[in-house]
CSV table of C-alpha atoms in Angstrom, one decimal:
chain,number,residue,atom,x,y,z
G,1,MET,CA,117.8,27.3,129.1
G,2,LYS,CA,116.0,25.6,131.9
G,3,GLU,CA,117.6,25.8,135.3
G,4,THR,CA,118.7,22.5,136.7
G,5,ASN,CA,120.8,23.5,139.7
G,6,PRO,CA,119.0,21.9,142.7
G,7,LEU,CA,119.9,24.9,144.9
G,8,ILE,CA,118.5,27.5,142.4
G,9,ILE,CA,115.2,25.8,141.7
G,10,PRO,CA,113.9,25.9,145.4
G,11,PHE,CA,115.0,29.5,145.7
G,12,GLY,CA,113.1,30.4,142.5
G,13,ARG,CA,110.0,28.8,143.8
G,14,ILE,CA,110.3,30.5,147.2
G,15,ASN,CA,110.9,33.8,145.5
G,16,ARG,CA,107.8,33.5,143.4
G,17,SER,CA,105.5,32.1,146.1
G,18,LYS,CA,102.3,34.0,146.5
G,19,PRO,CA,101.5,32.6,150.0
G,20,LEU,CA,104.9,33.7,151.1
G,21,MET,CA,104.4,37.2,149.7
G,22,LEU,CA,101.2,37.5,151.7
G,23,LEU,CA,103.0,36.3,154.8
G,24,ILE,CA,105.8,38.9,154.2
G,25,ILE,CA,103.3,41.7,153.8
G,26,ALA,CA,101.5,40.6,157.0
G,27,PHE,CA,104.9,40.4,158.8
G,28,MET,CA,105.8,43.9,157.6
G,29,TYR,CA,102.4,45.2,158.8
G,30,LEU,CA,102.7,43.6,162.2
G,31,VAL,CA,106.3,44.9,162.8
G,32,MET,CA,105.2,48.4,161.9
G,33,LEU,CA,102.1,48.2,164.0
G,34,TYR,CA,104.1,47.0,167.0
G,35,CYS,CA,106.5,49.9,166.6
G,36,ASN,CA,103.6,52.4,166.2
G,37,LEU,CA,101.9,51.0,169.3
G,38,LYS,CA,105.2,51.6,171.2
G,39,THR,CA,105.5,55.2,170.0
G,40,ASN,CA,104.1,57.9,172.3
G,41,LEU,CA,102.7,61.3,171.5
G,42,LEU,CA,105.6,63.7,171.3
G,43,ALA,CA,106.4,67.4,170.8
G,44,ASP,CA,104.0,68.9,168.1
G,45,ASP,CA,101.5,66.1,168.7
G,46,TYR,CA,100.4,67.8,171.9
G,47,MET,CA,100.2,71.2,170.2
G,48,TYR,CA,98.0,69.9,167.4
G,49,CYS,CA,95.5,68.6,170.0
G,50,PHE,CA,94.4,72.2,170.4
G,51,SER,CA,92.8,74.7,168.0
G,52,PHE,CA,95.0,77.4,166.6
G,53,ALA,CA,92.0,79.7,166.6
G,54,ASP,CA,91.2,79.7,170.3
G,55,ASN,CA,93.4,77.1,172.0
G,56,SER,CA,90.4,75.0,172.8
G,57,ARG,CA,90.8,71.2,172.8
G,58,MET,CA,90.0,69.7,169.3
G,59,GLU,CA,86.9,67.6,169.8
G,60,SER,CA,84.9,68.0,166.6
G,61,LEU,CA,85.4,68.6,162.8
G,62,SER,CA,83.6,71.9,163.1
G,63,GLN,CA,86.7,73.3,164.8
G,64,LEU,CA,89.0,72.2,162.0
G,65,ILE,CA,88.5,75.0,159.4
G,66,PRO,CA,88.9,77.9,162.0
G,67,SER,CA,91.9,76.1,163.4
G,68,MET,CA,93.6,75.7,160.0
G,69,ALA,CA,92.7,79.2,159.0
G,70,ALA,CA,94.6,80.5,162.0
G,71,HIS,CA,97.4,77.9,161.3
G,72,ARG,CA,97.8,79.5,157.8
G,73,LEU,CA,98.4,82.9,159.5
G,74,THR,CA,100.7,81.8,162.3
G,75,MET,CA,102.5,78.5,161.4
G,76,ASN,CA,102.7,77.5,157.7
G,77,GLY,CA,100.7,76.7,154.7
G,78,ARG,CA,100.5,72.9,155.0
G,79,LEU,CA,96.8,72.9,155.8
G,80,ILE,CA,96.1,69.5,154.2
G,81,SER,CA,98.7,67.6,156.2
G,82,HIS,CA,98.2,69.4,159.5
G,83,GLY,CA,94.4,69.2,159.1
G,84,LEU,CA,94.9,65.4,158.8
G,85,VAL,CA,97.1,65.5,162.0
G,86,GLN,CA,94.4,67.3,163.9
G,87,ILE,CA,91.7,64.9,162.7
G,88,SER,CA,93.9,61.9,163.6
G,89,LEU,CA,94.4,63.3,167.1
G,90,MET,CA,90.6,63.6,167.7
G,91,LEU,CA,90.3,59.9,167.1
G,92,PRO,CA,91.4,57.1,169.4
G,93,LEU,CA,95.2,56.9,169.1
G,94,TRP,CA,95.1,53.2,168.0
G,95,VAL,CA,93.1,54.2,164.8
G,96,PHE,CA,96.0,56.3,163.6
G,97,LYS,CA,98.5,53.5,164.4
G,98,LEU,CA,96.5,51.0,162.4
G,99,VAL,CA,96.3,53.4,159.4
G,100,ASN,CA,99.9,54.6,159.7
G,101,SER,CA,101.3,51.0,159.6
G,102,ALA,CA,99.2,50.3,156.5
G,103,VAL,CA,100.5,53.5,154.7
G,104,LEU,CA,104.1,52.3,155.2
G,105,VAL,CA,103.4,48.8,153.9
G,106,GLY,CA,101.3,50.3,151.1
G,107,GLU,CA,104.3,52.5,150.1
G,108,VAL,CA,106.6,49.5,150.1
G,109,TYR,CA,104.2,47.6,147.9
G,110,LEU,CA,103.8,50.5,145.5
G,111,VAL,CA,107.5,50.9,145.0
G,112,TYR,CA,107.6,47.1,144.4
G,113,ARG,CA,104.9,47.2,141.8
G,114,ILE,CA,106.6,50.1,140.0
G,115,ALA,CA,109.9,48.4,140.0
G,116,ASN,CA,108.7,44.9,139.1
G,117,ARG,CA,106.5,46.1,136.2
G,118,GLY,CA,104.5,43.0,135.7
G,119,ARG,CA,107.4,40.5,135.9
G,120,GLU,CA,107.1,37.3,137.8
G,121,ARG,CA,106.6,37.7,141.6
G,122,SER,CA,109.8,38.5,143.6
G,123,ASN,CA,109.6,38.2,147.3
G,124,LEU,CA,113.3,39.1,147.5
G,125,LEU,CA,112.7,42.5,145.9
G,126,LEU,CA,109.8,43.2,148.2
G,127,CYS,CA,111.8,42.4,151.3
G,128,CYS,CA,114.8,44.5,150.1
G,129,ILE,CA,112.6,47.6,149.6
G,130,PHE,CA,111.3,47.3,153.1
G,131,GLY,CA,114.8,46.6,154.4
G,132,CYS,CA,116.3,49.7,152.6
G,133,ILE,CA,113.7,51.9,154.2
G,134,TRP,CA,114.7,50.6,157.6
G,135,ILE,CA,118.4,51.0,156.9
G,136,PHE,CA,118.6,54.4,155.0
G,137,THR,CA,115.7,56.6,156.3
G,138,LEU,CA,117.2,59.5,158.2
G,139,ASN,CA,115.4,60.0,161.5
G,140,PHE,CA,113.3,56.9,160.9
G,141,GLY,CA,111.2,57.4,164.0
G,142,GLN,CA,110.3,61.0,163.2
G,143,VAL,CA,109.3,60.1,159.6
G,144,ILE,CA,107.7,56.7,160.0
G,145,LEU,CA,106.3,56.6,163.6
G,146,TRP,CA,105.8,60.1,165.0
G,147,GLN,CA,102.2,61.1,164.5
G,148,ASP,CA,102.7,64.6,163.3
G,149,GLY,CA,105.9,63.6,161.4
G,150,SER,CA,104.5,60.6,159.6
G,151,VAL,CA,101.5,62.5,158.3
G,152,ASN,CA,103.7,65.2,157.0
G,153,TYR,CA,106.5,63.1,155.5
G,154,LEU,CA,105.6,59.4,155.2
G,155,TRP,CA,102.0,60.1,154.0
G,156,ALA,CA,103.2,63.0,151.8
G,157,THR,CA,105.6,60.7,150.0
G,158,PHE,CA,103.1,57.9,149.6
G,159,PHE,CA,100.4,60.2,148.1
G,160,SER,CA,103.0,61.8,145.9
G,161,LEU,CA,104.2,58.5,144.5
G,162,LEU,CA,100.7,57.3,144.1
G,163,PHE,CA,99.9,60.4,142.1
G,164,LEU,CA,103.0,59.9,140.0
G,165,THR,CA,102.1,56.4,139.0
G,166,VAL,CA,99.6,57.7,136.4
G,167,TYR,CA,102.4,59.6,134.6
G,168,ILE,CA,104.7,56.6,134.9
G,169,ARG,CA,102.1,54.3,133.4
G,170,LYS,CA,101.5,56.8,130.6
G,171,TYR,CA,105.2,56.9,129.7
G,172,ILE,CA,105.8,53.2,130.0
G,173,TYR,CA,102.6,51.7,128.6
G,174,ASP,CA,100.9,54.8,127.0
G,175,ARG,CA,97.8,54.1,129.2
G,176,ASP,CA,95.4,56.8,130.3
G,177,ILE,CA,92.6,57.1,132.8
G,178,LYS,CA,89.7,56.3,130.6
G,179,SER,CA,86.6,57.5,132.5
G,180,LEU,CA,85.7,61.2,132.7
G,181,PRO,CA,84.8,60.9,136.5
G,182,GLY,CA,88.2,59.3,137.0
G,183,ARG,CA,90.0,62.1,135.3
G,184,ILE,CA,88.1,64.8,137.3
G,185,LEU,CA,88.9,63.0,140.5
G,186,TYR,CA,92.5,62.9,139.5
G,187,VAL,CA,92.7,66.6,138.8
G,188,LEU,CA,91.1,67.3,142.3
G,189,ALA,CA,93.7,64.9,143.8
G,190,ALA,CA,96.4,66.9,142.1
G,191,LEU,CA,95.2,70.0,143.8
G,192,LEU,CA,95.5,68.3,147.2
G,193,VAL,CA,98.9,66.7,146.4
G,194,GLY,CA,100.3,70.1,145.3
G,195,ALA,CA,99.2,71.7,148.6
G,196,TYR,CA,100.4,68.8,150.8
G,197,SER,CA,104.2,69.3,151.2
G,198,GLU,CA,106.7,71.7,149.8
G,199,ASN,CA,109.4,69.5,148.5
G,200,CYS,CA,107.1,66.5,147.7
G,201,ALA,CA,104.8,68.7,145.6
G,202,SER,CA,107.7,70.4,143.7
G,203,THR,CA,109.3,67.0,143.0
G,204,VAL,CA,106.0,65.5,141.8
G,205,ILE,CA,105.3,68.5,139.5
G,206,PHE,CA,108.9,68.3,138.1
G,207,LEU,CA,108.8,64.5,137.5
G,208,SER,CA,105.3,64.6,136.0
G,209,CYS,CA,106.5,67.2,133.4
G,210,CYS,CA,109.6,65.1,132.7
G,211,PHE,CA,107.5,61.9,132.0
G,212,MET,CA,105.1,63.8,129.8
G,213,LEU,CA,107.9,65.4,127.8
G,214,LEU,CA,109.7,62.1,127.5
G,215,GLY,CA,106.5,60.5,126.3
G,216,ARG,CA,105.8,63.2,123.8
G,217,PHE,CA,109.2,63.6,122.3
G,218,VAL,CA,110.9,60.2,122.8
G,219,LYS,CA,107.9,58.0,122.2
G,220,LYS,CA,105.7,60.4,120.2
G,221,GLN,CA,102.8,59.8,122.5
G,222,LYS,CA,99.7,62.0,122.5
G,223,ILE,CA,99.4,63.7,125.9
G,224,SER,CA,95.8,63.9,127.1
G,225,PRO,CA,94.7,67.4,128.3
G,226,TYR,CA,93.8,66.1,131.8
G,227,LEU,CA,97.5,65.3,132.4
G,228,TRP,CA,98.5,68.9,131.8
G,229,ILE,CA,95.5,70.2,133.7
G,230,SER,CA,96.6,68.0,136.7
G,231,VAL,CA,100.0,69.6,136.7
G,232,LEU,CA,98.4,73.0,136.6
G,233,ALA,CA,96.1,72.0,139.5
G,234,ALA,CA,99.1,70.8,141.5
G,235,LEU,CA,100.8,74.2,140.8
G,236,VAL,CA,97.7,76.0,142.1
G,237,GLY,CA,97.7,73.9,145.3
G,238,PHE,CA,101.4,74.5,145.7
G,239,ALA,CA,100.9,78.3,145.2
G,240,PHE,CA,98.1,78.2,147.8
G,241,MET,CA,100.5,76.6,150.3
G,242,MET,CA,103.5,78.8,149.6
G,243,THR,CA,101.5,82.1,149.7
G,244,ALA,CA,100.3,81.5,153.3
G,245,PRO,CA,101.1,84.6,155.4
G,246,ALA,CA,103.1,82.5,157.9
G,247,GLN,CA,105.0,80.8,155.0
G,248,ILE,CA,105.9,84.1,153.5
G,249,ALA,CA,107.0,85.5,156.9
G,250,ASN,CA,109.2,82.4,157.5
G,251,LYS,CA,110.8,82.8,154.1
G,252,SER,CA,111.5,86.5,154.4
G,253,SER,CA,113.2,86.0,157.8
G,254,GLN,CA,115.3,83.1,156.7
G,255,PHE,CA,116.0,83.8,153.0
G,256,THR,CA,119.6,84.9,153.4
G,257,VAL,CA,122.8,83.9,151.5
G,258,SER,CA,124.1,82.3,154.7
G,259,ASN,CA,121.0,80.2,155.2
G,260,LEU,CA,121.0,79.1,151.5
G,261,PHE,CA,124.6,78.0,151.8
G,262,ASP,CA,124.0,76.2,155.1
G,263,ASN,CA,121.0,74.3,153.5
G,264,PHE,CA,123.0,73.4,150.4
G,265,VAL,CA,125.8,71.9,152.6
G,266,THR,CA,123.1,70.1,154.7
G,267,ALA,CA,121.7,68.6,151.4
G,268,ILE,CA,125.2,67.4,150.4
G,269,ASP,CA,125.7,65.9,153.9
G,270,MET,CA,122.4,64.0,153.7
G,271,TYR,CA,123.6,62.3,150.5
G,272,ARG,CA,126.9,61.5,152.2
G,273,ARG,CA,125.0,59.7,155.0
G,274,ILE,CA,123.1,57.6,152.5
G,275,TRP,CA,126.1,56.9,150.2
G,276,ALA,CA,125.4,53.1,150.0
G,277,PRO,CA,122.2,53.3,147.8
G,278,LEU,CA,123.9,55.9,145.7
G,279,VAL,CA,126.8,53.6,145.0
G,280,VAL,CA,124.5,50.7,144.3
G,281,TYR,CA,122.6,52.9,141.8
G,282,THR,CA,125.8,53.9,140.1
G,283,VAL,CA,127.0,50.3,139.8
G,284,LEU,CA,123.6,48.9,138.7
G,285,ALA,CA,123.1,51.7,136.2
G,286,ALA,CA,126.5,51.0,134.7
G,287,ILE,CA,125.8,47.3,134.4
G,288,ALA,CA,122.3,48.1,132.9
G,289,TYR,CA,123.9,50.4,130.3
G,290,SER,CA,126.6,47.8,129.4
G,291,ARG,CA,124.1,45.1,129.1
G,292,LYS,CA,121.9,47.3,126.9
G,293,LEU,CA,119.0,46.9,129.2
G,294,ASP,CA,115.7,48.2,127.8
G,295,GLN,CA,115.4,52.0,127.5
G,296,ASP,CA,112.3,52.3,129.6
G,297,THR,CA,114.0,50.7,132.6
G,298,GLN,CA,117.1,52.8,132.4
G,299,ILE,CA,115.1,56.0,132.0
G,300,LEU,CA,112.6,55.2,134.8
G,301,ALA,CA,115.5,54.6,137.2
G,302,ALA,CA,117.3,57.7,136.0
G,303,MET,CA,114.1,59.8,136.5
G,304,PHE,CA,113.8,58.5,140.1
G,305,MET,CA,117.4,59.5,140.7
G,306,LEU,CA,116.9,62.9,139.2
G,307,GLY,CA,113.7,63.3,141.3
G,308,SER,CA,115.7,62.5,144.4
G,309,LEU,CA,118.2,65.2,143.7
G,310,ALA,CA,115.5,67.7,143.0
G,311,ALA,CA,113.6,66.7,146.2
G,312,VAL,CA,116.6,67.3,148.4
G,313,PHE,CA,118.4,70.2,146.8
G,314,VAL,CA,115.2,72.2,146.5
G,315,LEU,CA,115.3,72.4,150.3
G,316,THR,CA,118.3,74.7,149.8
G,317,PHE,CA,115.6,77.4,149.5
G,318,ALA,CA,113.7,76.2,152.6
G,319,SER,CA,113.4,78.3,155.7
G,320,PHE,CA,113.7,75.1,157.8
G,321,PHE,CA,115.5,72.0,156.7
G,322,PRO,CA,115.1,69.1,159.2
G,323,GLU,CA,116.6,65.7,158.1
G,324,ARG,CA,113.1,64.2,157.9
G,325,SER,CA,112.4,66.5,154.9
G,326,ALA,CA,114.8,64.4,152.9
G,327,TYR,CA,112.6,61.2,153.1
G,328,ILE,CA,111.2,61.5,149.7
G,329,GLY,CA,114.7,61.9,148.3
G,330,THR,CA,115.8,58.7,150.1
G,331,LEU,CA,112.7,56.8,148.9
G,332,LEU,CA,113.3,57.8,145.3
G,333,ILE,CA,116.9,56.5,145.4
G,334,ILE,CA,115.5,53.2,146.8
G,335,ALA,CA,113.0,53.1,144.0
G,336,ALA,CA,115.7,53.7,141.4
G,337,ASP,CA,117.7,50.9,142.9
G,338,ALA,CA,114.7,48.6,142.9
G,339,VAL,CA,113.9,49.3,139.3
G,340,LEU,CA,117.4,48.2,138.2
G,341,PHE,CA,117.5,45.3,140.7
G,342,ALA,CA,114.3,43.9,139.3
G,343,ALA,CA,115.4,44.2,135.7
G,344,LEU,CA,118.9,42.8,136.2
G,345,PHE,CA,117.6,39.9,138.2
G,346,GLN,CA,116.0,38.6,135.0
G,347,ASP,CA,119.5,38.1,133.5
G,348,VAL,CA,120.5,34.5,134.5
G,349,ARG,CA,124.2,35.5,134.4
G,350,LEU,CA,123.7,38.4,136.8
G,351,ARG,CA,121.2,36.7,139.1
G,352,PRO,CA,123.7,35.3,141.6
G,353,LEU,CA,125.3,38.7,142.0
G,354,VAL,CA,122.0,40.5,142.4
G,355,THR,CA,120.7,37.9,144.8
G,356,ALA,CA,123.8,38.2,146.9
G,357,LEU,CA,123.3,42.0,147.0
G,358,GLY,CA,119.7,41.4,148.1
G,359,PHE,CA,120.8,39.1,151.0
G,360,ILE,CA,123.4,41.6,152.1
G,361,CYS,CA,120.6,44.2,152.3
G,362,LEU,CA,118.4,41.8,154.3
G,363,MET,CA,121.1,41.0,156.8
G,364,ALA,CA,121.9,44.7,157.4
G,365,ALA,CA,118.2,45.4,157.8
G,366,ALA,CA,117.8,42.6,160.3
G,367,TYR,CA,120.7,44.0,162.4
G,368,LYS,CA,119.6,47.6,162.2
G,369,GLY,CA,115.9,46.7,162.7
G,370,SER,CA,116.7,44.8,165.9
G,371,ILE,CA,118.6,47.7,167.3
G,372,GLY,CA,115.8,50.1,166.3
G,373,VAL,CA,113.0,48.0,167.8
G,374,GLN,CA,114.9,47.6,171.1
G,375,ASP,CA,115.4,51.4,171.4
G,376,ILE,CA,111.7,52.1,170.5
G,377,VAL,CA,110.5,49.6,173.2
G,378,LYS,CA,113.0,50.9,175.8
G,379,THR,CA,112.1,54.6,175.3
G,380,ASN,CA,108.4,53.8,175.2
G,381,TYR,CA,108.7,52.2,178.7
G,382,TYR,CA,110.2,55.3,180.3
G,383,LEU,CA,107.8,57.7,178.5
G,384,THR,CA,104.8,55.7,179.6
G,385,GLU,CA,106.1,55.7,183.2
G,386,ASN,CA,106.3,59.5,183.0
G,387,GLU,CA,102.7,59.7,181.7
G,388,LYS,CA,101.5,57.5,184.5
G,389,GLN,CA,103.2,59.7,187.0
G,390,ILE,CA,101.6,62.9,185.5
G,391,VAL,CA,98.2,61.3,185.7
G,392,ALA,CA,98.8,60.1,189.3
G,393,CYS,CA,99.9,63.6,190.4
G,394,ARG,CA,96.8,65.1,188.8
G,395,GLU,CA,94.5,62.7,190.6
G,396,GLU,CA,96.2,63.5,193.9
G,397,GLY,CA,95.8,67.3,193.3
G,398,ILE,CA,99.4,67.9,192.5
G,399,MET,CA,99.1,70.3,189.5
G,400,ASP,CA,102.8,71.3,189.0
G,401,VAL,CA,104.6,68.1,188.0
G,402,GLU,CA,108.3,67.3,187.4
G,403,VAL,CA,109.3,64.2,185.5
G,404,TYR,CA,112.6,62.7,184.5
G,405,ARG,CA,113.9,63.6,181.0
G,406,VAL,CA,113.9,60.7,178.7
G,407,TYR,CA,116.6,60.1,176.0
G,408,SER,CA,116.7,57.7,173.1
G,409,SER,CA,119.9,56.2,171.6
G,410,THR,CA,119.1,55.8,167.9
G,411,GLY,CA,117.1,57.7,165.2
G,412,TYR,CA,114.7,54.7,165.1
G,413,CYS,CA,112.9,56.2,168.1
G,414,ALA,CA,110.8,59.3,167.3
G,415,LEU,CA,112.1,61.1,170.4
G,416,GLU,CA,115.7,61.3,168.9
G,417,GLY,CA,116.3,64.9,167.9
G,418,LEU,CA,112.8,66.2,168.9
G,419,GLY,CA,113.6,67.0,172.5
G,420,TYR,CA,111.3,65.9,175.3
G,421,LEU,CA,110.7,68.6,177.9
G,422,ASN,CA,112.3,71.9,178.7
G,423,THR,CA,114.1,71.7,182.1
G,424,GLU,CA,113.8,75.4,182.9
G,425,GLU,CA,110.6,77.1,181.7
G,426,ALA,CA,107.3,75.3,182.2
G,427,ASP,CA,105.6,77.8,179.9
G,428,SER,CA,107.8,76.9,176.9
G,429,TRP,CA,107.3,74.5,174.0
G,430,PRO,CA,106.4,71.7,174.3
G,431,ASN,CA,105.8,71.8,178.1
G,432,LYS,CA,102.7,74.0,178.1
G,433,TYR,CA,100.9,71.9,175.5
G,434,MET,CA,101.8,68.7,177.3
G,435,ALA,CA,100.5,70.1,180.5
G,436,ALA,CA,97.3,71.2,178.9
G,437,TYR,CA,96.9,67.8,177.3
G,438,PHE,CA,97.2,66.0,180.7
G,439,GLY,CA,95.1,68.6,182.5
G,440,VAL,CA,97.8,69.9,184.9
G,441,ASP,CA,99.1,73.5,185.5
G,442,SER,CA,102.7,72.8,184.5
G,443,ILE,CA,105.1,70.0,183.6
G,444,ILE,CA,108.9,70.4,183.6
G,445,GLY,CA,111.7,68.0,182.8
G,446,GLY,CA,114.0,67.1,185.7
């Protein structure tokens, strides 16, 4: 039946407006670019400015392979992500900030496209996905803004989700990559995705197999060989990463019953901290089941939820479990909610309820976002003042520098939880790398 409510019609037009969607995307990009520009180099960023082979300053791509070969022996097996970090640090810093902002916006749009599945345009859905990332990402600054952290976690999640879209499209629409060159490139991409990040790779491999098995046994689809080969390629990449000598050494020193239990409790606590999207998923999934929503939508949302659990609880077996590692798990819950939100919005009887839920999300995001941006800007001011002081001391010939320690007040700032400078030992991490970066003998926090 045609809608006649004068309040509903304008909202419908606004929600479907293409010019408005373009403005929203531009706004998201500008907000992220501003936050990126207000984020300083921190912690590991300074370390990755130098070659792991000989401690020389990274200045050319010819240094990359020796550096990453040494990294595999001394740090961990994530050569793809850390190689990209070193490349990004050789470029002008603004280049990374432009690209990093685009990756976040691209990820938001990718989740939107997966969730909306060709339905009429929904600006509310797009805004809610962006808002949920702001609200629920643990250690937002370390995942989204910190140079080393974003390449390792934000980019890993984006590449993983992009890779997974081929399996989702196969399951939902029974569509394959048609060209042989395209299939070959996809297999090569699988190798890189498998070697990029431990829990992202394991989650993608798991979900890819799930979608293929669902397609084969639920929909009786014919599974093309390149899809299985891609999973095998991802497994090869994963094995290459996990068999790095440094990775094995870290595992052997931390793989204890006590550590496993602590990591398991940490995983549970992470879900406690993002309880709201879990509750939303439970409620929307129950409504979708009661309304007999189409099977594809319910399964797609359930697979994202299952993938989230796999991505977080696989970290039980990790040697190191920082909160930022849970980002892919958080994003997959957001994706599960978005899939159900988009489908239930189509039901005219449920649309007011779903719309209200969306506006609650946007109000929370506006509040949290304002606080976050304020903290990012404030912290940037003090960090920049310290950097100016270090440069001024160097130019005056003062080579042993003491600067004030800087603290942030929220997880929206990348500094929160990373630590700034050691106050006692100038030769400790990250002091010595920061000193080398600025060309002084030592820096210590006061």
